[in-house]
Coordinates of C-alpha atoms in Angstrom, one line a residue:
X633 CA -35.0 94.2 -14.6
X634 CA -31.7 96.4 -13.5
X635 CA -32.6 99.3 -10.9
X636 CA -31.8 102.8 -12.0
X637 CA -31.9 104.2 -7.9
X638 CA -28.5 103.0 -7.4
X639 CA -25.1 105.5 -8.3
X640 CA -23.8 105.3 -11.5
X641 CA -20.2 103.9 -10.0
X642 CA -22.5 100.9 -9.4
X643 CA -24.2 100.5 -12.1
X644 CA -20.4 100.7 -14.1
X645 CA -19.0 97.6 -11.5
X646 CA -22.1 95.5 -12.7
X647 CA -21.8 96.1 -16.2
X648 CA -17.9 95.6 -16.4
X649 CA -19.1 92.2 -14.2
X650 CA -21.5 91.0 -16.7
X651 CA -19.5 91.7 -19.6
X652 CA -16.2 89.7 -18.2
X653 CA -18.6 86.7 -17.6
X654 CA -19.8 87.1 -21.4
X655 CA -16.8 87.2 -22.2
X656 CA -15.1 84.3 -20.7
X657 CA -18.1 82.2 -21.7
X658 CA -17.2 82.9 -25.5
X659 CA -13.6 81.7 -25.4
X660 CA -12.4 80.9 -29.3
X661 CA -10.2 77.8 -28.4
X662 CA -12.4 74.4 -28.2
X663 CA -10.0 73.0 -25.9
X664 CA -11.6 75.3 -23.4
X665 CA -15.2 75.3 -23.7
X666 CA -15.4 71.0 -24.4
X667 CA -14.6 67.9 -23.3
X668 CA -14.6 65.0 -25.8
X669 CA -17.0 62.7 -24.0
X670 CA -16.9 59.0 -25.9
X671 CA -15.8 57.6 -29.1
X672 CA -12.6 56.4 -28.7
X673 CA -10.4 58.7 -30.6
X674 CA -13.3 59.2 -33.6
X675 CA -14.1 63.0 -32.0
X676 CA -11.1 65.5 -32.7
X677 CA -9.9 69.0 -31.3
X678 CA -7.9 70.1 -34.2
X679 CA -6.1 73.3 -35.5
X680 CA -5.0 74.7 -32.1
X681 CA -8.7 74.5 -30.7
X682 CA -10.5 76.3 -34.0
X683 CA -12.0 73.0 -35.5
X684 CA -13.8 70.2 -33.8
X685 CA -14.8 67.0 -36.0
X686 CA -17.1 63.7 -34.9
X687 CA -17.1 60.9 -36.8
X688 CA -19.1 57.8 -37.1
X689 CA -18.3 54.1 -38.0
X690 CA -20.2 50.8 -37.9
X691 CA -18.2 50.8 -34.4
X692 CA -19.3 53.8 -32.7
X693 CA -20.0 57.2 -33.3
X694 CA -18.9 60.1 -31.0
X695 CA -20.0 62.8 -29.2
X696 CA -18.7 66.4 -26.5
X697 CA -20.4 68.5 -23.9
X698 CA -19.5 72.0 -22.9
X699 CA -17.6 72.3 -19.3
X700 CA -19.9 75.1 -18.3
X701 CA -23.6 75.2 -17.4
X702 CA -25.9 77.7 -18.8
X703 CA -29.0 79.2 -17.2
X704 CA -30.2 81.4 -20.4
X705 CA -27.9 82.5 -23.0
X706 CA -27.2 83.2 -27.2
X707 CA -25.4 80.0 -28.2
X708 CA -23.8 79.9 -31.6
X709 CA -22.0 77.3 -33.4
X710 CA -21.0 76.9 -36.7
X711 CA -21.3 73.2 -38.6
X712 CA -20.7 71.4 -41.5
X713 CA -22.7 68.3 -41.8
X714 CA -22.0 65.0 -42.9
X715 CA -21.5 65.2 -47.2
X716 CA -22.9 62.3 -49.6
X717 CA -25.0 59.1 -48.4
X718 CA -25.8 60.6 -45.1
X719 CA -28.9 58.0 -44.8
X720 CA -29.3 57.0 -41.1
X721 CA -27.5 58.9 -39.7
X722 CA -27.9 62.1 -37.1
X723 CA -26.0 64.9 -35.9
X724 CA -27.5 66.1 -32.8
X725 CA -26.5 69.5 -31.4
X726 CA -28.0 70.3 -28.2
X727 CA -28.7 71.9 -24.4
X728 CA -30.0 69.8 -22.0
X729 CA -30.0 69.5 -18.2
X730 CA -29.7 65.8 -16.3
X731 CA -33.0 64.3 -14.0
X732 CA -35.8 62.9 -14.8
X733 CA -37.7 66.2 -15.3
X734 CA -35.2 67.4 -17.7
X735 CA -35.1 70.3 -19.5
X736 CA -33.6 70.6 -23.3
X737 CA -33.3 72.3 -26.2
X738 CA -32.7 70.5 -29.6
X739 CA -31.4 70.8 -33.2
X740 CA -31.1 67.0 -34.4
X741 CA -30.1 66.8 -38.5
X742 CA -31.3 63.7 -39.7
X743 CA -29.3 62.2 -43.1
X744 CA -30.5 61.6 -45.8
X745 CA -29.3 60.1 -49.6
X746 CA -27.1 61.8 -51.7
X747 CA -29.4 64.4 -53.4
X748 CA -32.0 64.4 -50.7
X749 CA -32.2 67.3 -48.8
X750 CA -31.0 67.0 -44.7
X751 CA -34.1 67.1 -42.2
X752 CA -33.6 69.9 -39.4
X753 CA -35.7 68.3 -36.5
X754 CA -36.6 70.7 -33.3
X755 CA -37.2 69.5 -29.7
X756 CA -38.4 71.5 -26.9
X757 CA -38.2 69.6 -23.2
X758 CA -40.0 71.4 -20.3
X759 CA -39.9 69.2 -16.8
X760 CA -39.3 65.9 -18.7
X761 CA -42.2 67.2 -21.1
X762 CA -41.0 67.0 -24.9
X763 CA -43.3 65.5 -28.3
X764 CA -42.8 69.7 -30.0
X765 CA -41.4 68.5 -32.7
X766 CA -41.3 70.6 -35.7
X767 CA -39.1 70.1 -38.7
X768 CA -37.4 71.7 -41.6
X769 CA -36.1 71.6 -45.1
X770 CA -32.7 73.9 -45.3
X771 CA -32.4 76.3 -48.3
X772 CA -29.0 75.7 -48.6
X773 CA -26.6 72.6 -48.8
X774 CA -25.8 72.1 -45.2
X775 CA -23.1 69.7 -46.1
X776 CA -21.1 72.6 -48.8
X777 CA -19.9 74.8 -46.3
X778 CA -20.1 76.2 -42.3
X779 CA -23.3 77.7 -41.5
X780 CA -24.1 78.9 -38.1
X781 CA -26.9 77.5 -35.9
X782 CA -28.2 79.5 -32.9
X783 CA -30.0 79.0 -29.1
X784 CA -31.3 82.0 -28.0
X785 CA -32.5 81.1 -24.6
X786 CA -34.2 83.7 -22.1
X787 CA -36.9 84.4 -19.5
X788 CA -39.8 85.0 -22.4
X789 CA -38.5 83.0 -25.0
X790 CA -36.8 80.6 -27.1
X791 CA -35.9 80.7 -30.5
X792 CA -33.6 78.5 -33.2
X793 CA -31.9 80.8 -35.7
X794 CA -30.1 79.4 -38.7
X795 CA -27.5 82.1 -40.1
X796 CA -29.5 84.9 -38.2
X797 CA -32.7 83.6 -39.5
X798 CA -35.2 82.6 -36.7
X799 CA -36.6 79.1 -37.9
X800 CA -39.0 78.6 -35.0
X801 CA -40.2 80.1 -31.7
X802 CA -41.2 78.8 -28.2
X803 CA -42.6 81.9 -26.0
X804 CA -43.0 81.9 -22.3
X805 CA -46.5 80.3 -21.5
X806 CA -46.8 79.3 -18.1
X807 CA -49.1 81.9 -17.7
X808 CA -51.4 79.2 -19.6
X809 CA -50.0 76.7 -17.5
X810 CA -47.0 75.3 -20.3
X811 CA -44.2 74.5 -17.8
X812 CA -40.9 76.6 -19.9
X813 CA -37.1 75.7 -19.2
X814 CA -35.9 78.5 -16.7
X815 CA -35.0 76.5 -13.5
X816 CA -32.1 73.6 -14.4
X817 CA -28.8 75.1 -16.2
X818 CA -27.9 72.6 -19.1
X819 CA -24.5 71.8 -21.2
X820 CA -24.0 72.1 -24.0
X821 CA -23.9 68.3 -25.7
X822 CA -23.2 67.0 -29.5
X823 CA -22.9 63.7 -31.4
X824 CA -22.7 61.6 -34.4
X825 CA -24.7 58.3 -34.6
X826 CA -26.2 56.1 -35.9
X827 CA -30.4 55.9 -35.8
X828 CA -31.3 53.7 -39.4
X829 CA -34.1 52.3 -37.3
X830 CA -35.7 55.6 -37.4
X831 CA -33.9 58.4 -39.2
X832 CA -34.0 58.3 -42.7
X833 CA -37.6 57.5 -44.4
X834 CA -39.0 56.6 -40.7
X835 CA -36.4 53.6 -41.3
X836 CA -36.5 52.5 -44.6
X837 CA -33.5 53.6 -45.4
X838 CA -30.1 52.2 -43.5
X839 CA -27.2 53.7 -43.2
X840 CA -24.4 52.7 -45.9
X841 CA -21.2 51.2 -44.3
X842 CA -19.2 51.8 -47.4
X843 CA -19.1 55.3 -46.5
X844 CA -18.1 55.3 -43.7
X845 CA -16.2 57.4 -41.7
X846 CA -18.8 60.0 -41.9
X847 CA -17.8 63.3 -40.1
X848 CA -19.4 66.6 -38.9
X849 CA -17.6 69.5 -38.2
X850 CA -17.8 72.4 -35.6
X851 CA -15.9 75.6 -35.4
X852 CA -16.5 79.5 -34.1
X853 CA -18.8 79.0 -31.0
X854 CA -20.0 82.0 -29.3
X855 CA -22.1 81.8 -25.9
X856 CA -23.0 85.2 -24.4
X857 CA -24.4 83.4 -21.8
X858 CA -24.8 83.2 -17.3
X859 CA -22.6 80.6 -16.4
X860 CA -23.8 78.4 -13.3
X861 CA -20.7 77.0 -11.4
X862 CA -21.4 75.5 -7.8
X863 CA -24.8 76.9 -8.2
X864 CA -24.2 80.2 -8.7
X865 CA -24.9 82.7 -11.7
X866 CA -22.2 84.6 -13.0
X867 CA -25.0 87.0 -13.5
X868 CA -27.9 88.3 -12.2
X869 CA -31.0 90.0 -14.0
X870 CA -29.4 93.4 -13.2
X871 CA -26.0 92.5 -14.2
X872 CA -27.6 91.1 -17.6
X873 CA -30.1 94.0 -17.6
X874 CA -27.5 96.6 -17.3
X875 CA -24.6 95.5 -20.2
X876 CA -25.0 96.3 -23.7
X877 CA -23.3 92.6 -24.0
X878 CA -26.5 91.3 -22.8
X879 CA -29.0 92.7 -24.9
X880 CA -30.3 88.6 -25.4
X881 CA -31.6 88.6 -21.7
X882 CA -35.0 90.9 -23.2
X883 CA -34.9 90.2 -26.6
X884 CA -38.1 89.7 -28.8
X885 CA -38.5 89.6 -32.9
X886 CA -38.6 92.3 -33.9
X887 CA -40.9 92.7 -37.2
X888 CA -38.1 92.1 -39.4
X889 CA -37.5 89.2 -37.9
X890 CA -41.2 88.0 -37.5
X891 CA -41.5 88.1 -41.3
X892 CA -38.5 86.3 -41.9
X893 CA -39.6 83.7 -39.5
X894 CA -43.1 83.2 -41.1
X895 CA -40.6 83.0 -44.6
X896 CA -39.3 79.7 -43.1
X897 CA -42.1 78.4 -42.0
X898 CA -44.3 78.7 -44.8
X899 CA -41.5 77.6 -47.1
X900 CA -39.3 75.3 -45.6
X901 CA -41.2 73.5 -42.4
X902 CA -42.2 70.0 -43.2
X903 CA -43.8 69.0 -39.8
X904 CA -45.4 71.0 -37.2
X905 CA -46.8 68.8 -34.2
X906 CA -49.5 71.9 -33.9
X907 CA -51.3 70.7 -36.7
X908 CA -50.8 67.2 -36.5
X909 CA -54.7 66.6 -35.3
X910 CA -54.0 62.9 -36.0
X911 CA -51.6 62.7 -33.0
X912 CA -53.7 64.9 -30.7
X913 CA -57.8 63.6 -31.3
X914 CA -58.8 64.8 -28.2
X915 CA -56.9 68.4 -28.6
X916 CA -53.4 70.1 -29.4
X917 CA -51.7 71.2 -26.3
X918 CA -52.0 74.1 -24.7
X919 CA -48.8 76.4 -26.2
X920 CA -50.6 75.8 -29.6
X921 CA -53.7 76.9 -28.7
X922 CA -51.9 80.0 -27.7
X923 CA -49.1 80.9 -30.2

């Protein structure tokens, strides 16, 4: 929390200093927030940076990363998903840090037949520590138009948003002894591939060649983020404490937002490994006992 015993010409310097880092984390040209990363020409920076497009073939799919690090953060992105026979196929928008006691946060859209509605599968990683899956049914066609898709990643909490909605959230538990990303900056990573062993129908149904190329589009990010570069923050918990900018660093649900959230799930959530007592006999972990 920022300290309110320092001057106020101080506590102006470290707000001007976190709002220039939000700021350059939330550049609008592509070009300078990603690197393409594989796919041999099928992933695209287009429109003088605005657009970004991955496509899969029976050859390879394709896949970017952000240049920058993040340690905590409100990541937005804006995507269009693959349109038609999108069966076995998966878009996988991401954070995640590198080691074997990795940390990530996931939004993985898993295709589906023409008519049949996309899957939106959530991940959360914790010290190599993942298998929180829950997934969701869209109430909209994510394939018609840009919708935006948001990370909001701090020290109590984490939550998915879809357009502003809050889908799902992970709270700080390690007061109960669930280890929660807050150590290990991650990048931002995306791709488009192909998974028809598992993705559509548990892998019933393969992915169509005759469609191909399939593309997903990206446009609009936004990260009001801390920055790591040479393993140092570009801000601290005053400097985040102390700009407006930074209003993510503490933020909670508010009971607008709480309702909303319980909208989704009772609506729209199609799996939740908290109630899956068939996968856990012997118990459900510890961050479900305690939501």
């Amino acid at each position: 929390m920022a300290s309110f015993s320092c001057n106020c010409s101080t506590i102006t310097i470290l707000s001007l200093l976190a709002l220039s880092s939000f700021m350059i984390a939330s550049a609008a040209d592509l070009n300078q927030d990603f690197d393409i990363t594989w796919g041999d020409g099928r992933a695209k920076i287009l429109n003088n940076g605005e657009l970004l497009t991955l496509s899969l073939d029976k050859a390879s799919g394709s896949g970017f990363q952000s240049k920058k690090e993040y340690l905590y953060g409100k990541i937005d992105m804006q995507l269009k998903l693959v349109a038609g026979n999108s069966a076995g196929t998966v878009t996988a928008y991401y954070l995640s840090s590198k080691g074997s006691n990795w940390d990530e946060i996931d939004f993985e859209f898993l295709g589906n037949l023409s008519g049949d509605p996309y899957i939106l599968h959530t991940n959360v990683f914790s010290r190599g520590k993942g298998n929180r899956e829950q997934q969701f049914y869209l109430w909209f066609d994510p394939t018609a138009d840009f919708h935006t898709y948001s990370i909001l990643w701090n020290p109590q909490r984490i939550v998915f948003s879809v357009d502003g909605t809050p889908i799902r959230e992970f709270k700080n538990l390690e007061s109960v002894g669930v280890p929660f990303p807050k150590n290990q900056p991650m990048r931002i990573y995306s791709s488009l591939w192909n998974a028809d062993d598992w993705a559509t129908r548990g892998g019933l149904v393969k992915t169509d060649w005759t469609q191909a190329p399939f593309t997903a589009s990206y446009r609009n990010f936004n990260a009001n983020a801390c920055t790591i570069s040479s393993g140092t923050s570009s801000c601290s918990s005053n400097t985040a404490s102390s700009s407006t900018n930074a209003s993510w660093f503490s933020q909670e649900l508010d009971s607008t937002s709480q309702d909303r959230l319980k909208w989704v799930q009772s609506n729209y959530m199609i799996y939740n490994y908290c109630t899956d007592s068939k996968r856990f006999p012997q118990g459900f972990p510890l961050e479900c006992k305690s939501a």
